[in-house]
Coordinates of C-alpha atoms in Angstrom, one line a residue:
X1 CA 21.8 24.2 -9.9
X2 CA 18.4 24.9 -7.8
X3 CA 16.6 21.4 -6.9
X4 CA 13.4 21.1 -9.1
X5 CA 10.4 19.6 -7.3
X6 CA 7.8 17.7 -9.2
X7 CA 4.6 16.2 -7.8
X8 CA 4.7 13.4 -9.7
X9 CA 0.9 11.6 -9.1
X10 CA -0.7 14.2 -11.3
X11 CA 2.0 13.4 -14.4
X12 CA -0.1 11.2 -17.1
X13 CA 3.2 8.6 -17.2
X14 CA 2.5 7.8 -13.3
X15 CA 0.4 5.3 -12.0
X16 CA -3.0 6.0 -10.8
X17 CA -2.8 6.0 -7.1
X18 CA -5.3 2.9 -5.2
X19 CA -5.4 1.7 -2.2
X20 CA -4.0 -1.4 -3.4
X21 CA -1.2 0.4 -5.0
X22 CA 0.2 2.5 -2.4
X23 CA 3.5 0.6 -2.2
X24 CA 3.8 0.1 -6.0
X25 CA 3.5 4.4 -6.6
X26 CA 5.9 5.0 -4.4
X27 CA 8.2 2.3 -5.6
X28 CA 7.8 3.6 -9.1
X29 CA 8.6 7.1 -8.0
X30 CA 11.8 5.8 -6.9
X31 CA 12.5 3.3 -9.9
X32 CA 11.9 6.7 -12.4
X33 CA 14.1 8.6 -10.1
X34 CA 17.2 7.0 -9.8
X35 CA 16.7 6.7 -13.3
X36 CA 16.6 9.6 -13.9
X37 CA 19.3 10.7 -11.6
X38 CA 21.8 8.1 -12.3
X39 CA 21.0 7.2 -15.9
X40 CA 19.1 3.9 -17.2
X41 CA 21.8 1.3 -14.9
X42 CA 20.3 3.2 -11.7
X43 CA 23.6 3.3 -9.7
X44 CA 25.2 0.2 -10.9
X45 CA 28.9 1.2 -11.8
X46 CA 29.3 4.8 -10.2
X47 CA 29.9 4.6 -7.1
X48 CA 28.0 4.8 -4.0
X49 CA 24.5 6.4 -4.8
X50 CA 21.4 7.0 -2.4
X51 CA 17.8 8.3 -2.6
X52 CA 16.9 9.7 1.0
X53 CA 13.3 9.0 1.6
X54 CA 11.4 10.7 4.1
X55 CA 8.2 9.9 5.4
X56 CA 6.3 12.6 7.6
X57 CA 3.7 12.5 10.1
X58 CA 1.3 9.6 11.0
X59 CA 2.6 7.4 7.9
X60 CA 3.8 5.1 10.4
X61 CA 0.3 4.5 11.0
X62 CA -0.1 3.2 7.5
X63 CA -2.2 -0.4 7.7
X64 CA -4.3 0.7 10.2
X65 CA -4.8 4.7 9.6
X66 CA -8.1 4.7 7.4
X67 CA -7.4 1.8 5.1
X68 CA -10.1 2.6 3.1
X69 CA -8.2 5.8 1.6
X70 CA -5.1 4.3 2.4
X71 CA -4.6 0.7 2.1
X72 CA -3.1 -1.8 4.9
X73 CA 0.1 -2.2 3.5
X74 CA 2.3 -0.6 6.1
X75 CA 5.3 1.7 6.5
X76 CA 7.7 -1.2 7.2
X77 CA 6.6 -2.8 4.4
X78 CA 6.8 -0.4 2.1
X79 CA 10.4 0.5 3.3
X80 CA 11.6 -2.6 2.9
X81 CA 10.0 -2.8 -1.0
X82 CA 12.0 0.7 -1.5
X83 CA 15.5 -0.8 -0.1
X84 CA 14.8 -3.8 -2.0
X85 CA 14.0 -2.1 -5.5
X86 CA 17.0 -0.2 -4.5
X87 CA 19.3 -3.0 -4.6
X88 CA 17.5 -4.0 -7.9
X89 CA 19.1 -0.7 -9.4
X90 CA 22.2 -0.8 -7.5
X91 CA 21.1 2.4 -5.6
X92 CA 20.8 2.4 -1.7
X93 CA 17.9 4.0 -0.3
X94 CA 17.1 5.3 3.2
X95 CA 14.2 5.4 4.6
X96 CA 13.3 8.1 7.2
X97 CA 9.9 9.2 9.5
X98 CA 8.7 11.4 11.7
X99 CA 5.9 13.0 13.5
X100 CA 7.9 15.9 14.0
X101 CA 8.6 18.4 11.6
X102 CA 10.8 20.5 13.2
X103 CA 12.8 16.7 13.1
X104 CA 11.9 16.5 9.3
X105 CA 14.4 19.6 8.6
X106 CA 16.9 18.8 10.7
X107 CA 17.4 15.4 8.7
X108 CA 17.4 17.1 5.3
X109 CA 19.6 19.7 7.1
X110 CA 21.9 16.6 8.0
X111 CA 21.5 15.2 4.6
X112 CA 23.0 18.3 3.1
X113 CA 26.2 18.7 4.9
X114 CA 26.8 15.0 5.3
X115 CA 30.0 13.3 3.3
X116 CA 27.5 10.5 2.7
X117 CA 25.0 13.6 0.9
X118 CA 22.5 11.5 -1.0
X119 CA 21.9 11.9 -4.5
X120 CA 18.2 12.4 -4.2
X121 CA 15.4 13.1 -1.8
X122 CA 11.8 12.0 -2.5
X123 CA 9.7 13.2 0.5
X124 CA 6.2 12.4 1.5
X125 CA 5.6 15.7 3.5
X126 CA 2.3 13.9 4.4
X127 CA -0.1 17.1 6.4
X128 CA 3.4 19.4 6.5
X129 CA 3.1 19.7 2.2
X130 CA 0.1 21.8 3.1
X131 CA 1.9 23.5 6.1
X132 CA 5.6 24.1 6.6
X133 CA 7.2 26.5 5.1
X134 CA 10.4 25.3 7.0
X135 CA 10.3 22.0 5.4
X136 CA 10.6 24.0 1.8
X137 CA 13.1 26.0 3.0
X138 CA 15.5 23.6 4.3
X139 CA 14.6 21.3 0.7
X140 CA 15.8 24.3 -0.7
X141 CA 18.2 25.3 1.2
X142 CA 20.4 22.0 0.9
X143 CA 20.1 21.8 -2.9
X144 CA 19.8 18.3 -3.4
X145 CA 17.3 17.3 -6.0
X146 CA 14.0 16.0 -4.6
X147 CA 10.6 14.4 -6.0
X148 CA 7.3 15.3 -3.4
X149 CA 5.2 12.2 -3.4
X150 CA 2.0 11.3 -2.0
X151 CA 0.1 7.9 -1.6
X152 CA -2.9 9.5 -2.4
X153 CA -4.5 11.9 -5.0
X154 CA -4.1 15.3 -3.2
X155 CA -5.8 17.1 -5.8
X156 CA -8.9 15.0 -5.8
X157 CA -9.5 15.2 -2.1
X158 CA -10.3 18.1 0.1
X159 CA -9.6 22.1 -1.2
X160 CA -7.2 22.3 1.7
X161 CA -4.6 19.7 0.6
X162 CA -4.4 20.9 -3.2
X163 CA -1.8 23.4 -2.5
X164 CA 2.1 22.1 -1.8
X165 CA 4.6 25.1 0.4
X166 CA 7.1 21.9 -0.7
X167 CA 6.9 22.3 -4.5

């Protein structure tokens, strides 16, 4: 089956994205999907399951990176609310970043052929979703199902960032 991608913070059922909020949308985009992946227990009772999440570039800036569009709460806190939430559901959940996109494909790359293959990706692709092609293509390419998410509205903000290469 061909991964679907879904850019969730335009979907009425989502939560409208705040600065306040950040860490709650992305934990809700996680809650829905291991839902939706592994059925309304999350994971509880089938085995090992994991969401890879991967955070692209300057999102480990987060807190102090314009916190007027995007809040102070920062990366390592809103990793540790994912891995937390994630034992919640009985679903583990990694958390990845990098600058470095070329970096970014080789961990989904890694992800695919691993014999710890996570159930899911969701991906911030963060300035690569308007960008990298090779980011698609290796999403693609590994066939695990994956949700793009973004802290912010990217449709509400400038012409540039309304188009995704990664769904």
């Amino acid at each position: 089956e061909a991964p679907r991608y879904v850019g969730l913070e335009e979907t009425s059922a989502a939560p409208a994205a705040s600065r306040a909020g950040a860490r709650y949308l992305v934990s809700w985009h996680v809650a829905c999907y291991s839902r939706a992946v592994f059925g309304p227990g999350g994971g509880a009772g089938v085995g090992r399951r994991t969401i890879l999440v991967i955070h692209g570039p300057n999102l480990n800036l987060l807190g102090t990176r314009e916190p007027d569009l995007y809040g102070r709460t920062t990366l390592a806190e809103i990793d540790a609310g994912l891995v937390a939430l994630g034992r919640d559901l009985g679903v583990e959940v990694d958390t990845f970043q990098s600058n470095h996109e070329g970096v970014i494909v080789d961990r989904i790359q890694q992800a695919g052929t691993s014999p710890d293959r996570p159930a899911a990706i969701v991906i911030n692709p963060a300035a690569y979703t308007h960008t990298s092609v090779a980011i698609r293509d290796a999403l693609a390419g590994v066939g695990i199902p994956t949700i793009e998410i973004h802290l912010s509205n990217v449709h509400r903000r400038e012409p540039f960032r309304r188009r995704s290469y990664v769904s």
